[in-house]
Every structure is written in C-alpha cells, then in structure tokens.
mmCIF file of N, CA and C in Angstrom:
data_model
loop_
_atom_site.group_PDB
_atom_site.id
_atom_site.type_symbol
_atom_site.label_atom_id
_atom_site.label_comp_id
_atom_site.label_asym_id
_atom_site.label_seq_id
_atom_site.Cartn_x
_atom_site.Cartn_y
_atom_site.Cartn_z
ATOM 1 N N UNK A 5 -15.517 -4.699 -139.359
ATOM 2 C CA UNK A 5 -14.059 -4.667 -139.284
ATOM 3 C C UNK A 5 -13.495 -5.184 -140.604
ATOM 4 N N UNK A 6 -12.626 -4.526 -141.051
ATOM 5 C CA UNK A 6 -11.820 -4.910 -142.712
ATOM 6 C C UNK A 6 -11.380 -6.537 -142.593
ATOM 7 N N UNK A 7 -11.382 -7.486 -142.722
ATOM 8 C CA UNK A 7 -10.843 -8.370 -142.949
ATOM 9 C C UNK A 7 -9.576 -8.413 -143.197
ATOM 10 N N UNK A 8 -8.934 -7.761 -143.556
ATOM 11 C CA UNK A 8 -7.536 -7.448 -143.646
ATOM 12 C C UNK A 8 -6.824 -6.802 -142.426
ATOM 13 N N UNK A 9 -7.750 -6.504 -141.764
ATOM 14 C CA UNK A 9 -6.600 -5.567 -140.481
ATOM 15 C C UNK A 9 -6.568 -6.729 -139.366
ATOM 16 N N UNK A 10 -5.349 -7.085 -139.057
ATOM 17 C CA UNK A 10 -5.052 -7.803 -137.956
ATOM 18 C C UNK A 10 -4.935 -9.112 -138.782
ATOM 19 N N UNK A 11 -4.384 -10.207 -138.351
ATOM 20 C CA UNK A 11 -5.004 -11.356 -138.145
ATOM 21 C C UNK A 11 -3.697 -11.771 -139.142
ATOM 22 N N UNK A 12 -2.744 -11.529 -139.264
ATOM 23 C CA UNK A 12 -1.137 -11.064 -140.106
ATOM 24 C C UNK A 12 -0.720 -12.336 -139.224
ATOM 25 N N UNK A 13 0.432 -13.569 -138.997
ATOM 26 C CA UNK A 13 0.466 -13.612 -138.272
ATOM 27 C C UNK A 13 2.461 -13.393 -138.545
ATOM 28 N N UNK A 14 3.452 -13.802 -138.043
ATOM 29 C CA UNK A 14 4.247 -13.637 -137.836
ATOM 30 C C UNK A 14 5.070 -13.825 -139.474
ATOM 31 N N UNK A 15 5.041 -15.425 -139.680
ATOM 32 C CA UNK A 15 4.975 -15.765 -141.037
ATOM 33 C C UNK A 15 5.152 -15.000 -141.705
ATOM 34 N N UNK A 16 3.878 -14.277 -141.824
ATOM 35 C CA UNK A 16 3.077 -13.762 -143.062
ATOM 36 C C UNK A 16 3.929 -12.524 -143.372
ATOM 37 N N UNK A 17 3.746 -11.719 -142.170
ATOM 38 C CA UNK A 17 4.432 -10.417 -142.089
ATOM 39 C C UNK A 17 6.066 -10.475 -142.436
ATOM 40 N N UNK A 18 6.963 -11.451 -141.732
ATOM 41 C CA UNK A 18 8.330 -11.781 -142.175
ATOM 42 C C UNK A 18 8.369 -11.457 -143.585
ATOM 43 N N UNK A 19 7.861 -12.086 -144.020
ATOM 44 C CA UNK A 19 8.002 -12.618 -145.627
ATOM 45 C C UNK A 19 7.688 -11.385 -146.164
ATOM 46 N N UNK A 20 6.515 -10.707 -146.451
ATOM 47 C CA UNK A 20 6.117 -9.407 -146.152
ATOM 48 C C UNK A 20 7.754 -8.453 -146.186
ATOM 49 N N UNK A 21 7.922 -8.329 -145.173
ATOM 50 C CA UNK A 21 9.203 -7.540 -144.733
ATOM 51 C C UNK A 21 10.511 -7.763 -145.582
ATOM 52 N N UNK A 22 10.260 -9.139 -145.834
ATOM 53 C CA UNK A 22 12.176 -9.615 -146.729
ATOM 54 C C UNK A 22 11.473 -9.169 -148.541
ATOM 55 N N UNK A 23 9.759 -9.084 -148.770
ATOM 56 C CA UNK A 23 10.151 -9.028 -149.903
ATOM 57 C C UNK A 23 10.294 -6.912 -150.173
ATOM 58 N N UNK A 24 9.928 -6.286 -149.151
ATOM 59 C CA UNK A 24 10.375 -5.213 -149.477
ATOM 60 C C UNK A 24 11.655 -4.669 -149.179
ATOM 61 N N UNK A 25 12.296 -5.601 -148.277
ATOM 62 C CA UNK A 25 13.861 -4.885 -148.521
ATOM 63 C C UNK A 25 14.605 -5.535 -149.035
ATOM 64 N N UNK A 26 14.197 -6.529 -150.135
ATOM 65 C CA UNK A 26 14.881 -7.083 -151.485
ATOM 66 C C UNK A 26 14.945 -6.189 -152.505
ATOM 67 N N UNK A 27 13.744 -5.706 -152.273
ATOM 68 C CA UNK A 27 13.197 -4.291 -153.364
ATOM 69 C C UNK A 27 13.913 -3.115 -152.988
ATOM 70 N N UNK A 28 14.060 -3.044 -152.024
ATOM 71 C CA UNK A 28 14.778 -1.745 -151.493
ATOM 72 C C UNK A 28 16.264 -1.910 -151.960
ATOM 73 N N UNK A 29 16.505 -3.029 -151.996
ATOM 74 C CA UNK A 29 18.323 -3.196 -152.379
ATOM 75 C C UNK A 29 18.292 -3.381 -153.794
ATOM 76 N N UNK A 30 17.280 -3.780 -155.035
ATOM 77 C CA UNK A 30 17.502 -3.719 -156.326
ATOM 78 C C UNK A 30 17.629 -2.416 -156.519
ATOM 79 N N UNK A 31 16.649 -1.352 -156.019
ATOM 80 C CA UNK A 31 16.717 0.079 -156.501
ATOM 81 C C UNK A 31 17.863 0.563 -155.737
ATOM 82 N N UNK A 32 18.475 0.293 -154.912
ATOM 83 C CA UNK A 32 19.543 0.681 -154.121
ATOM 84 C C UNK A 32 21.224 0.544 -154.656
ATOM 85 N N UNK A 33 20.727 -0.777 -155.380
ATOM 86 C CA UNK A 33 21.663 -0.993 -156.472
ATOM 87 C C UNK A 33 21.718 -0.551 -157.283
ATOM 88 N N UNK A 34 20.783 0.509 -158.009
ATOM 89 C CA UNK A 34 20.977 0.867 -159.305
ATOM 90 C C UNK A 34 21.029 2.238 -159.159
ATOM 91 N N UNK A 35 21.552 2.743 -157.873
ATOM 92 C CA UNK A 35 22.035 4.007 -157.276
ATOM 93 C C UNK A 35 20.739 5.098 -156.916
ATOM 94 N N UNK A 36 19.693 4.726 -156.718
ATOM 95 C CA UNK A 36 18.316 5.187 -156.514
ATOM 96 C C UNK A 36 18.342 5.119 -154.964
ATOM 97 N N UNK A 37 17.844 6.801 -154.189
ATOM 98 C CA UNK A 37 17.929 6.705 -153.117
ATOM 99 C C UNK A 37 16.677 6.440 -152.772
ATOM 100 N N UNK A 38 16.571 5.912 -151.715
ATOM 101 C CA UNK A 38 15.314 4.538 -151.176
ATOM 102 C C UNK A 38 14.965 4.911 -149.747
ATOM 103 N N UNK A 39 13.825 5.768 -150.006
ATOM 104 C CA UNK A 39 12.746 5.946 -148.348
ATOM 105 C C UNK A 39 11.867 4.794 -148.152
ATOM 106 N N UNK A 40 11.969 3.872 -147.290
ATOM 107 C CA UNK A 40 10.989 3.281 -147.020
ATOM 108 C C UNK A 40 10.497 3.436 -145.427
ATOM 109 N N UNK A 41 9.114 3.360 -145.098
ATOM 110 C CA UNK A 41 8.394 3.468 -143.609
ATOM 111 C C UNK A 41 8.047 2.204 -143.670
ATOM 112 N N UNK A 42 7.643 1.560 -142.650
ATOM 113 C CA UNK A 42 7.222 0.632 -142.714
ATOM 114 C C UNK A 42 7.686 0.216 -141.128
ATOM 115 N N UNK A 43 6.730 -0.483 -140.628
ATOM 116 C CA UNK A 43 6.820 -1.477 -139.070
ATOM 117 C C UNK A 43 7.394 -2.427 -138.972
ATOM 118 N N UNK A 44 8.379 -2.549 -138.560
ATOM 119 C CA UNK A 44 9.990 -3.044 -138.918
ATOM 120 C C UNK A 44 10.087 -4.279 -137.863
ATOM 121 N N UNK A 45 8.755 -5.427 -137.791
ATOM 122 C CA UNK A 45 8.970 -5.998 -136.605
ATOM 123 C C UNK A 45 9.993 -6.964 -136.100
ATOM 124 N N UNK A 46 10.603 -7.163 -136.908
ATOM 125 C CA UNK A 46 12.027 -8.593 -136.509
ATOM 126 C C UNK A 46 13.255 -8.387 -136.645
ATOM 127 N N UNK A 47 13.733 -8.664 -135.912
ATOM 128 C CA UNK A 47 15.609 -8.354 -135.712
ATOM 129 C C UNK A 47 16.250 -8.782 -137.191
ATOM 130 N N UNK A 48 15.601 -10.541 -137.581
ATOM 131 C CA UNK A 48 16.406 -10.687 -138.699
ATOM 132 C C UNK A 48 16.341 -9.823 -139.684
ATOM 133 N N UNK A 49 15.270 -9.179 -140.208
ATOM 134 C CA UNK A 49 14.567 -8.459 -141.163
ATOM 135 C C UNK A 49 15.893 -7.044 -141.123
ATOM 136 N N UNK A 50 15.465 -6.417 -139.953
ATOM 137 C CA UNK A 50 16.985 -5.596 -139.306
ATOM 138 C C UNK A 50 18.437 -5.748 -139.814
ATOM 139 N N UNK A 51 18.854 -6.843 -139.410
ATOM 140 C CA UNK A 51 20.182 -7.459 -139.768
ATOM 141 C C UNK A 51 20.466 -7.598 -140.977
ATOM 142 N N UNK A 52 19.313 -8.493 -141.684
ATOM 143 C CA UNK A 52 19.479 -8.410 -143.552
ATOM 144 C C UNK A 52 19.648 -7.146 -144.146
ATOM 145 N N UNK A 53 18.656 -6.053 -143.261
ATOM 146 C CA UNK A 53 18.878 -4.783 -144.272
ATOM 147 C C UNK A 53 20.258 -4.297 -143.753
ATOM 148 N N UNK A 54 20.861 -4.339 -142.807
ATOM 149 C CA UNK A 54 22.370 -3.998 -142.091
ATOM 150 C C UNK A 54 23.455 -4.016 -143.430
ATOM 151 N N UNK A 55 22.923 -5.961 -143.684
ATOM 152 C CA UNK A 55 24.122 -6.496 -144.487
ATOM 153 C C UNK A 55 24.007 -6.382 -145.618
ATOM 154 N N UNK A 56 22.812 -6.299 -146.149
ATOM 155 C CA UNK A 56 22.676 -5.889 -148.035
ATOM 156 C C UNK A 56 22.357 -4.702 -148.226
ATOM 157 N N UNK A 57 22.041 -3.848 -147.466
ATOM 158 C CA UNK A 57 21.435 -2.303 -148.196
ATOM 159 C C UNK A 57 22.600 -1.503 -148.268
ATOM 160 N N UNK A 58 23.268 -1.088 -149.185
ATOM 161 C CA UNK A 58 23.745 -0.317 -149.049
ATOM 162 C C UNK A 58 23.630 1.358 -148.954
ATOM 163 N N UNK A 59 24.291 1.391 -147.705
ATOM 164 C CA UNK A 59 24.534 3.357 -146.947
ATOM 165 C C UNK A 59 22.637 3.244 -145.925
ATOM 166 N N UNK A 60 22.393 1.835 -145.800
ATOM 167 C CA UNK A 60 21.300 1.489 -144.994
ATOM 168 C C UNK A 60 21.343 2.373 -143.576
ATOM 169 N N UNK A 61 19.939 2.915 -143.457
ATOM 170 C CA UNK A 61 19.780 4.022 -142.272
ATOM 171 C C UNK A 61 18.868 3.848 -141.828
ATOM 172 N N UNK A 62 18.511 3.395 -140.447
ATOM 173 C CA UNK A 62 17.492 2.732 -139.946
ATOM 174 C C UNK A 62 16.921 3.455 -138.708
ATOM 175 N N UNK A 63 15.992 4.475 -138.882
ATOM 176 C CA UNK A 63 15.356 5.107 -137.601
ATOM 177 C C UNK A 63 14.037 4.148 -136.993
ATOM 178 N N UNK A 64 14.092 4.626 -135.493
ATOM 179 C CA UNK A 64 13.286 3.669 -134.907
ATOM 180 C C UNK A 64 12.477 4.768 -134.318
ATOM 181 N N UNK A 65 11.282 4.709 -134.197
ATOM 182 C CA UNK A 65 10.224 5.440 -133.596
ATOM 183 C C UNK A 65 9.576 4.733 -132.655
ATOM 184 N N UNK A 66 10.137 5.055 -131.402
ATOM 185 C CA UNK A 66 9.421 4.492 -130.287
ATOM 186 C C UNK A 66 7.894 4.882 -129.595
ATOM 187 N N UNK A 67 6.919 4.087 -129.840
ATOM 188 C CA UNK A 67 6.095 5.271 -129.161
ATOM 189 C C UNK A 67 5.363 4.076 -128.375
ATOM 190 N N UNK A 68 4.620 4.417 -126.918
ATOM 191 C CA UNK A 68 4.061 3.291 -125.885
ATOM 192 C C UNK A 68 3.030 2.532 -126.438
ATOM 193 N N UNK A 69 2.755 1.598 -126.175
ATOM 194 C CA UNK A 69 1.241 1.092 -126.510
ATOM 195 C C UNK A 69 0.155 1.548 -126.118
ATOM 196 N N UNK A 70 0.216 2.410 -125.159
ATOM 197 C CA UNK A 70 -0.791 2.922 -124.497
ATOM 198 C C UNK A 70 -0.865 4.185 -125.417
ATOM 199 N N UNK A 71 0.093 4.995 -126.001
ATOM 200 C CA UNK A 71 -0.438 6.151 -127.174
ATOM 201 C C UNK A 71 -1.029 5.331 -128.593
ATOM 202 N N UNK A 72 -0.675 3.960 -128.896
ATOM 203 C CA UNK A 72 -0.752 3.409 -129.928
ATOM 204 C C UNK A 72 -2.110 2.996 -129.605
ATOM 205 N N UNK A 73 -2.729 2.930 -128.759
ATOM 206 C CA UNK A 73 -4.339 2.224 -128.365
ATOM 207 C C UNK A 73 -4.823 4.079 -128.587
ATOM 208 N N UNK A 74 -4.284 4.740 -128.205
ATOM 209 C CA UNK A 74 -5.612 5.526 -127.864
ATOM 210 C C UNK A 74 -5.263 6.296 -129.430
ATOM 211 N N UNK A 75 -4.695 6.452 -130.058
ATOM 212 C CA UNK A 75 -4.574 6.877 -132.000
ATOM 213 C C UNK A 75 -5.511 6.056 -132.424
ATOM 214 N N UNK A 76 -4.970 4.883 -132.313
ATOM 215 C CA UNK A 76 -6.033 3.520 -133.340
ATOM 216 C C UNK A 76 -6.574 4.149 -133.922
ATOM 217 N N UNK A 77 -6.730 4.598 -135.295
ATOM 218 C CA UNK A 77 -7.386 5.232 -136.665
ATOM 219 C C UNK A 77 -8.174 3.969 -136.694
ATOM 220 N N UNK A 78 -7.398 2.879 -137.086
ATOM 221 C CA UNK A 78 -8.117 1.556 -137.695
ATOM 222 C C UNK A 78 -9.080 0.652 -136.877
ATOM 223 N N UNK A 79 -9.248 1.307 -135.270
ATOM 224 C CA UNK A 79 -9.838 0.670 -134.510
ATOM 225 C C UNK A 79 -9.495 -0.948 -134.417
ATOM 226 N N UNK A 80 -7.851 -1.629 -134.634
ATOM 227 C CA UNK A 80 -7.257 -3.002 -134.714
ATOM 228 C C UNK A 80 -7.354 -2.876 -132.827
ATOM 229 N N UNK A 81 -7.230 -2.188 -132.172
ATOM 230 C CA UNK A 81 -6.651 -2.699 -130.506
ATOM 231 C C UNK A 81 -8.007 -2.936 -129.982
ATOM 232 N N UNK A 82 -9.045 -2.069 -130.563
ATOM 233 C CA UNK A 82 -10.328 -2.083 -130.102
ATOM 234 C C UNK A 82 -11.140 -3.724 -130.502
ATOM 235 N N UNK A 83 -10.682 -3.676 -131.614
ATOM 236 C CA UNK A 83 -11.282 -5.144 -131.815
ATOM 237 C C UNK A 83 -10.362 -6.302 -131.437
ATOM 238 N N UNK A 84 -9.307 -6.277 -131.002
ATOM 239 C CA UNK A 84 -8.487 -6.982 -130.270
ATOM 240 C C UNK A 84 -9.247 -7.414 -129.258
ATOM 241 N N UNK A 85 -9.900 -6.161 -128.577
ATOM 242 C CA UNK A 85 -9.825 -6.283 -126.930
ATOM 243 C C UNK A 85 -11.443 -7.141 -127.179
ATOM 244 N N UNK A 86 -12.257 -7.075 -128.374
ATOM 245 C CA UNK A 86 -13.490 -7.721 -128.346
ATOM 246 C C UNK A 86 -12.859 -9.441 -128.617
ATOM 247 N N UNK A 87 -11.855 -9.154 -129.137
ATOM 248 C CA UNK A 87 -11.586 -11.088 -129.106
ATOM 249 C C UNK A 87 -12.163 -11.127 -131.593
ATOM 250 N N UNK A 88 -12.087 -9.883 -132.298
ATOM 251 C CA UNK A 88 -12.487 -9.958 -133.239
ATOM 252 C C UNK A 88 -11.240 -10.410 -134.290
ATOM 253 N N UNK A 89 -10.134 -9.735 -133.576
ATOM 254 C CA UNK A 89 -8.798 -10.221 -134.320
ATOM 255 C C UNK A 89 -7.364 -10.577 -133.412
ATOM 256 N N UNK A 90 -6.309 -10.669 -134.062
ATOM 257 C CA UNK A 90 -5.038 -11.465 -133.329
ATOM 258 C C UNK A 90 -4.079 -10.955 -134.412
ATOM 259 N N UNK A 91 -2.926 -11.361 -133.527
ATOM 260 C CA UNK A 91 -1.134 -10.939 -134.384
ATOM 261 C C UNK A 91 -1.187 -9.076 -134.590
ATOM 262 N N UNK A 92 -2.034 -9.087 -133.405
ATOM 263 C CA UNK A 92 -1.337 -7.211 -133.473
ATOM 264 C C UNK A 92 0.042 -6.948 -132.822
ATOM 265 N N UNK A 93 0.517 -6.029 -133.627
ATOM 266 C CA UNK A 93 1.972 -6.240 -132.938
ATOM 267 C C UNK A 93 1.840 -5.453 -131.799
ATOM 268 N N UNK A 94 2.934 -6.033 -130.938
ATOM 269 C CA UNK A 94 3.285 -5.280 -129.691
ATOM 270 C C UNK A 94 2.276 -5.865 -128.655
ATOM 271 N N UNK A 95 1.003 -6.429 -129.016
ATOM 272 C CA UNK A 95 -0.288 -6.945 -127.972
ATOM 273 C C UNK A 95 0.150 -8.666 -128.082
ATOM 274 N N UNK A 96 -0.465 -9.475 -129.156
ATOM 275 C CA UNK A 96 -0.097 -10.757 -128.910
ATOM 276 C C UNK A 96 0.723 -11.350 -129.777
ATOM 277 N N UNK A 97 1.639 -10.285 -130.746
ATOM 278 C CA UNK A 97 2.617 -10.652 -131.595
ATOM 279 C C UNK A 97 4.212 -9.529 -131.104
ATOM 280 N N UNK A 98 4.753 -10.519 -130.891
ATOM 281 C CA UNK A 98 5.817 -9.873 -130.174
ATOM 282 C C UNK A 98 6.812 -8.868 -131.009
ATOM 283 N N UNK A 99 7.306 -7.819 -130.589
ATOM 284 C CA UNK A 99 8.277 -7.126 -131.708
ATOM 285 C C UNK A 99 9.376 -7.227 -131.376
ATOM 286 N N UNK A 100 9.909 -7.210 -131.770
ATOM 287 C CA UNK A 100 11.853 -7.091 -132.085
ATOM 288 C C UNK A 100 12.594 -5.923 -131.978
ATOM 289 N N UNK A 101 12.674 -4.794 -131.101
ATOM 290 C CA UNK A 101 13.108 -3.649 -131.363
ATOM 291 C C UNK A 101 14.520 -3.462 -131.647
ATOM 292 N N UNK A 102 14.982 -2.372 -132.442
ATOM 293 C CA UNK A 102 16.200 -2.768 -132.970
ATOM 294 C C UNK A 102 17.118 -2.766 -131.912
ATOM 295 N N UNK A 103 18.412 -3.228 -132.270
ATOM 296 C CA UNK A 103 19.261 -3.426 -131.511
ATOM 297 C C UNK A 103 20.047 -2.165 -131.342
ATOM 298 N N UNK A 104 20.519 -1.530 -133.029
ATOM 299 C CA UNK A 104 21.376 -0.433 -132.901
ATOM 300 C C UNK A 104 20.722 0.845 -133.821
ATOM 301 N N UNK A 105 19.828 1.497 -133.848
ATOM 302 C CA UNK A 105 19.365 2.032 -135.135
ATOM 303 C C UNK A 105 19.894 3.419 -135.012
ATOM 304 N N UNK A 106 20.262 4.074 -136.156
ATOM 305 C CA UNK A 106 20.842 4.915 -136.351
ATOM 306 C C UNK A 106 20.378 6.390 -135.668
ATOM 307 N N UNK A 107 18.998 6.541 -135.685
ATOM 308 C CA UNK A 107 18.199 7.657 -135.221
ATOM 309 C C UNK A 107 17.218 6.939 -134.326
ATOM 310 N N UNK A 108 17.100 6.732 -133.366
ATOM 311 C CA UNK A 108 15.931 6.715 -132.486
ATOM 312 C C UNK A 108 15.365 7.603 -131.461
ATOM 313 N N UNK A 109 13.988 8.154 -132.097
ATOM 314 C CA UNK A 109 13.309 9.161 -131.619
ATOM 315 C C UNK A 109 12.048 8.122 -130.743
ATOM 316 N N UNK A 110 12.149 8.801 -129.681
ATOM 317 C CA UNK A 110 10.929 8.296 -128.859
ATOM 318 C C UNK A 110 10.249 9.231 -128.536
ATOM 319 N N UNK A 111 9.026 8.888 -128.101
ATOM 320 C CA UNK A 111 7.343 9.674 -128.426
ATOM 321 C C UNK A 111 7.651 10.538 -127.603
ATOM 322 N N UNK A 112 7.235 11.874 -127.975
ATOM 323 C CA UNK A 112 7.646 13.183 -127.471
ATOM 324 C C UNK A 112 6.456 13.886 -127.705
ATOM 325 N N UNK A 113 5.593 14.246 -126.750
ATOM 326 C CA UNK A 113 4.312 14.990 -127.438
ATOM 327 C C UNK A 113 4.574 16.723 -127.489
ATOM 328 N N UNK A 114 5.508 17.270 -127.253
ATOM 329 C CA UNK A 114 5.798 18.515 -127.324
ATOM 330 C C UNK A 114 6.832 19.014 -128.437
ATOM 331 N N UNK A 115 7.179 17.379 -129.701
ATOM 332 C CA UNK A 115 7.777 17.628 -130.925
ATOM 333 C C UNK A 115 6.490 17.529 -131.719
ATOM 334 N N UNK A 116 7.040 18.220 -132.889
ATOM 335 C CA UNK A 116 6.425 18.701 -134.063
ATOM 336 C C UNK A 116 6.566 17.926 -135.105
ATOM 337 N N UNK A 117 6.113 17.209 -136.295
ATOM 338 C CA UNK A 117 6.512 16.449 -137.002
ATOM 339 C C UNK A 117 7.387 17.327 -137.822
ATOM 340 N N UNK A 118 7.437 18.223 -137.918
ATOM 341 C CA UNK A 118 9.228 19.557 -138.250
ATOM 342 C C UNK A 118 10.424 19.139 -137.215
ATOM 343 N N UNK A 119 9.641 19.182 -136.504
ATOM 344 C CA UNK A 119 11.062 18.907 -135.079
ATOM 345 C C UNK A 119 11.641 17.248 -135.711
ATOM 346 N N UNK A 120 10.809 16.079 -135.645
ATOM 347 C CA UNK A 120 11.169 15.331 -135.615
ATOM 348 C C UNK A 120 11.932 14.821 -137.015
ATOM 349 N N UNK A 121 11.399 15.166 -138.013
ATOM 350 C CA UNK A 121 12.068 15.250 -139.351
ATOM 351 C C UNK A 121 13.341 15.848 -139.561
ATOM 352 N N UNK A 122 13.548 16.993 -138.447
ATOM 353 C CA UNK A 122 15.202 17.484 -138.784
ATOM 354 C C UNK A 122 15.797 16.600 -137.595
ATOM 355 N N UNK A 123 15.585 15.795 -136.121
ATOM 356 C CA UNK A 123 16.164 15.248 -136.021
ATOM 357 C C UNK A 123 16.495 14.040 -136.611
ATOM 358 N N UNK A 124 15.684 13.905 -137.729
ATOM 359 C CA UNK A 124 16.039 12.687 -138.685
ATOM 360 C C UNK A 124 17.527 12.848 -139.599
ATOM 361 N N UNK A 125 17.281 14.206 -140.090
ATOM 362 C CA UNK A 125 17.894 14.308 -140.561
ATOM 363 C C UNK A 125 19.552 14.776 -140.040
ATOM 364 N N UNK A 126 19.655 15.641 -139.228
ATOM 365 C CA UNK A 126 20.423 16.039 -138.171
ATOM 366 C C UNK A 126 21.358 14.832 -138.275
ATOM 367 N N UNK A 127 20.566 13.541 -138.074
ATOM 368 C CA UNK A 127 21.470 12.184 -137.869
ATOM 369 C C UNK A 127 22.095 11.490 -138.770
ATOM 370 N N UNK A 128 21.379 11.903 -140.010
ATOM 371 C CA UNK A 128 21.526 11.610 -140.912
ATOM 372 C C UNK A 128 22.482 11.866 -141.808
ATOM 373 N N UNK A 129 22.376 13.487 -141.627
ATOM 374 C CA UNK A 129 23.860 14.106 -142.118
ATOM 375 C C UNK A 129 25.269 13.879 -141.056
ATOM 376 N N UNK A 130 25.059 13.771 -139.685
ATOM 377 C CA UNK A 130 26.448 13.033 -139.254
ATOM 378 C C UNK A 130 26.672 11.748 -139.867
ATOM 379 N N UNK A 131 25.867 10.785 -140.193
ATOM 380 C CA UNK A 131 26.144 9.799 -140.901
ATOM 381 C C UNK A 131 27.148 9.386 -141.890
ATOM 382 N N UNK A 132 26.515 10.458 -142.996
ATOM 383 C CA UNK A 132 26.902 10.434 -144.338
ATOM 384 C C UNK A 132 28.342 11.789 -144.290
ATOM 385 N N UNK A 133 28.780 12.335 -143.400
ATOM 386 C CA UNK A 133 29.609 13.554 -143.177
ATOM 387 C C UNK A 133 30.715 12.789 -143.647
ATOM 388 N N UNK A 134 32.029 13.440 -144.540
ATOM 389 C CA UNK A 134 33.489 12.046 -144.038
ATOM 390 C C UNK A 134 33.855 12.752 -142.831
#
C-alpha cells in the first residue's frame, strides 16, 4: 500500500485545501480563468472560496459510498477495512457537504461524462447570463 494514500488526517488536508484556493484567487486576480477539481471536504474551505474567489462556481458531485468502495482504483477502502489506513473521507473522516453549490449533479449511472459536462455547463452559463 503507497504510504501516502490515506492516513491525511483532517489538519493536514484543511491546510491542503486553503493553500490551493489561495492559489486559485492569485490567478483569479490576475484575470486568469481557474478550473480546479479537487475533494472539497470542509464547509470553511467552501465559504472562503464563496468570499474571496471571484465569479467562484462550485459544483458538487454526489456519488454514495457504496459506488466509491466498489471504483476504489487505489484500493484506500479496501485497506481501510484491513485496519492498514485511517482519515478516509466519508468512512472515518467526516465531510462537509456543501451547503449551496451552484451545480450539483448526483451519481447517475445512465449519464455520460458528455451528459454531465454540459450539465455543468448548462449551469454555468445561467450563472454568468445578465
């Protein structure tokens, strides 16, 4: 098992999280439009990007834990369940789901990652519409 997968614990990851959407708001500031993905686990983390990002657009991808165990690429839930690692989110590190996010798509196994990209966008352009 990687030594690196799992074992994050809340801390770690926060900090983690504030220093990329510090980054996201320098280039944001200098009028550079800014995709970031990333596992968005804490409300505050949320709220900061609310209040400093500017034209900030925040989609949430809901999908169960039970599809998230049986994907596991990285095999992290599998070694969870041996007792090999800890601070997986959603299992023994709690998440924060957003409160208000602009696009939230939940797990749909009969969308297409086409489908789901124009409802990204779909939302996106009511957004930004005057």
């Amino acid at each position: 098992m990687d030594p690196g997968a799992g074992n994050h614990g809340r801390e770690e990851r926060l900090a983690l999280a504030f220093r990329y959407a510090r980054l996201c708001g320098i280039l944001a500031r200098q009028e550079i439009v800014v995709v970031i993905a990333t596992i968005s686990l804490f409300r505050e983390v949320h709220d900061w990007n609310r209040r400093h990002l500017p034209q900030y657009f925040e989609v949430y991808l809901k999908v169960p834990l039970e599809e998230l165990r049986q994907r596991d690429p990285k095999g992290l839930y599998a070694a969870f369940d041996r007792g090999e690692v800890s601070d997986i989110a959603g299992v023994d590190l709690e998440v924060d789901e957003p409160r208000n996010p602009d696009c939230r798509l939940d797990h749909d196994e009969t969308l297409t990652v086409t489908d789901l990209a124009d409802l990204v966008v779909e939302k996106l352009e009511k957004k930004i519409s005057p």
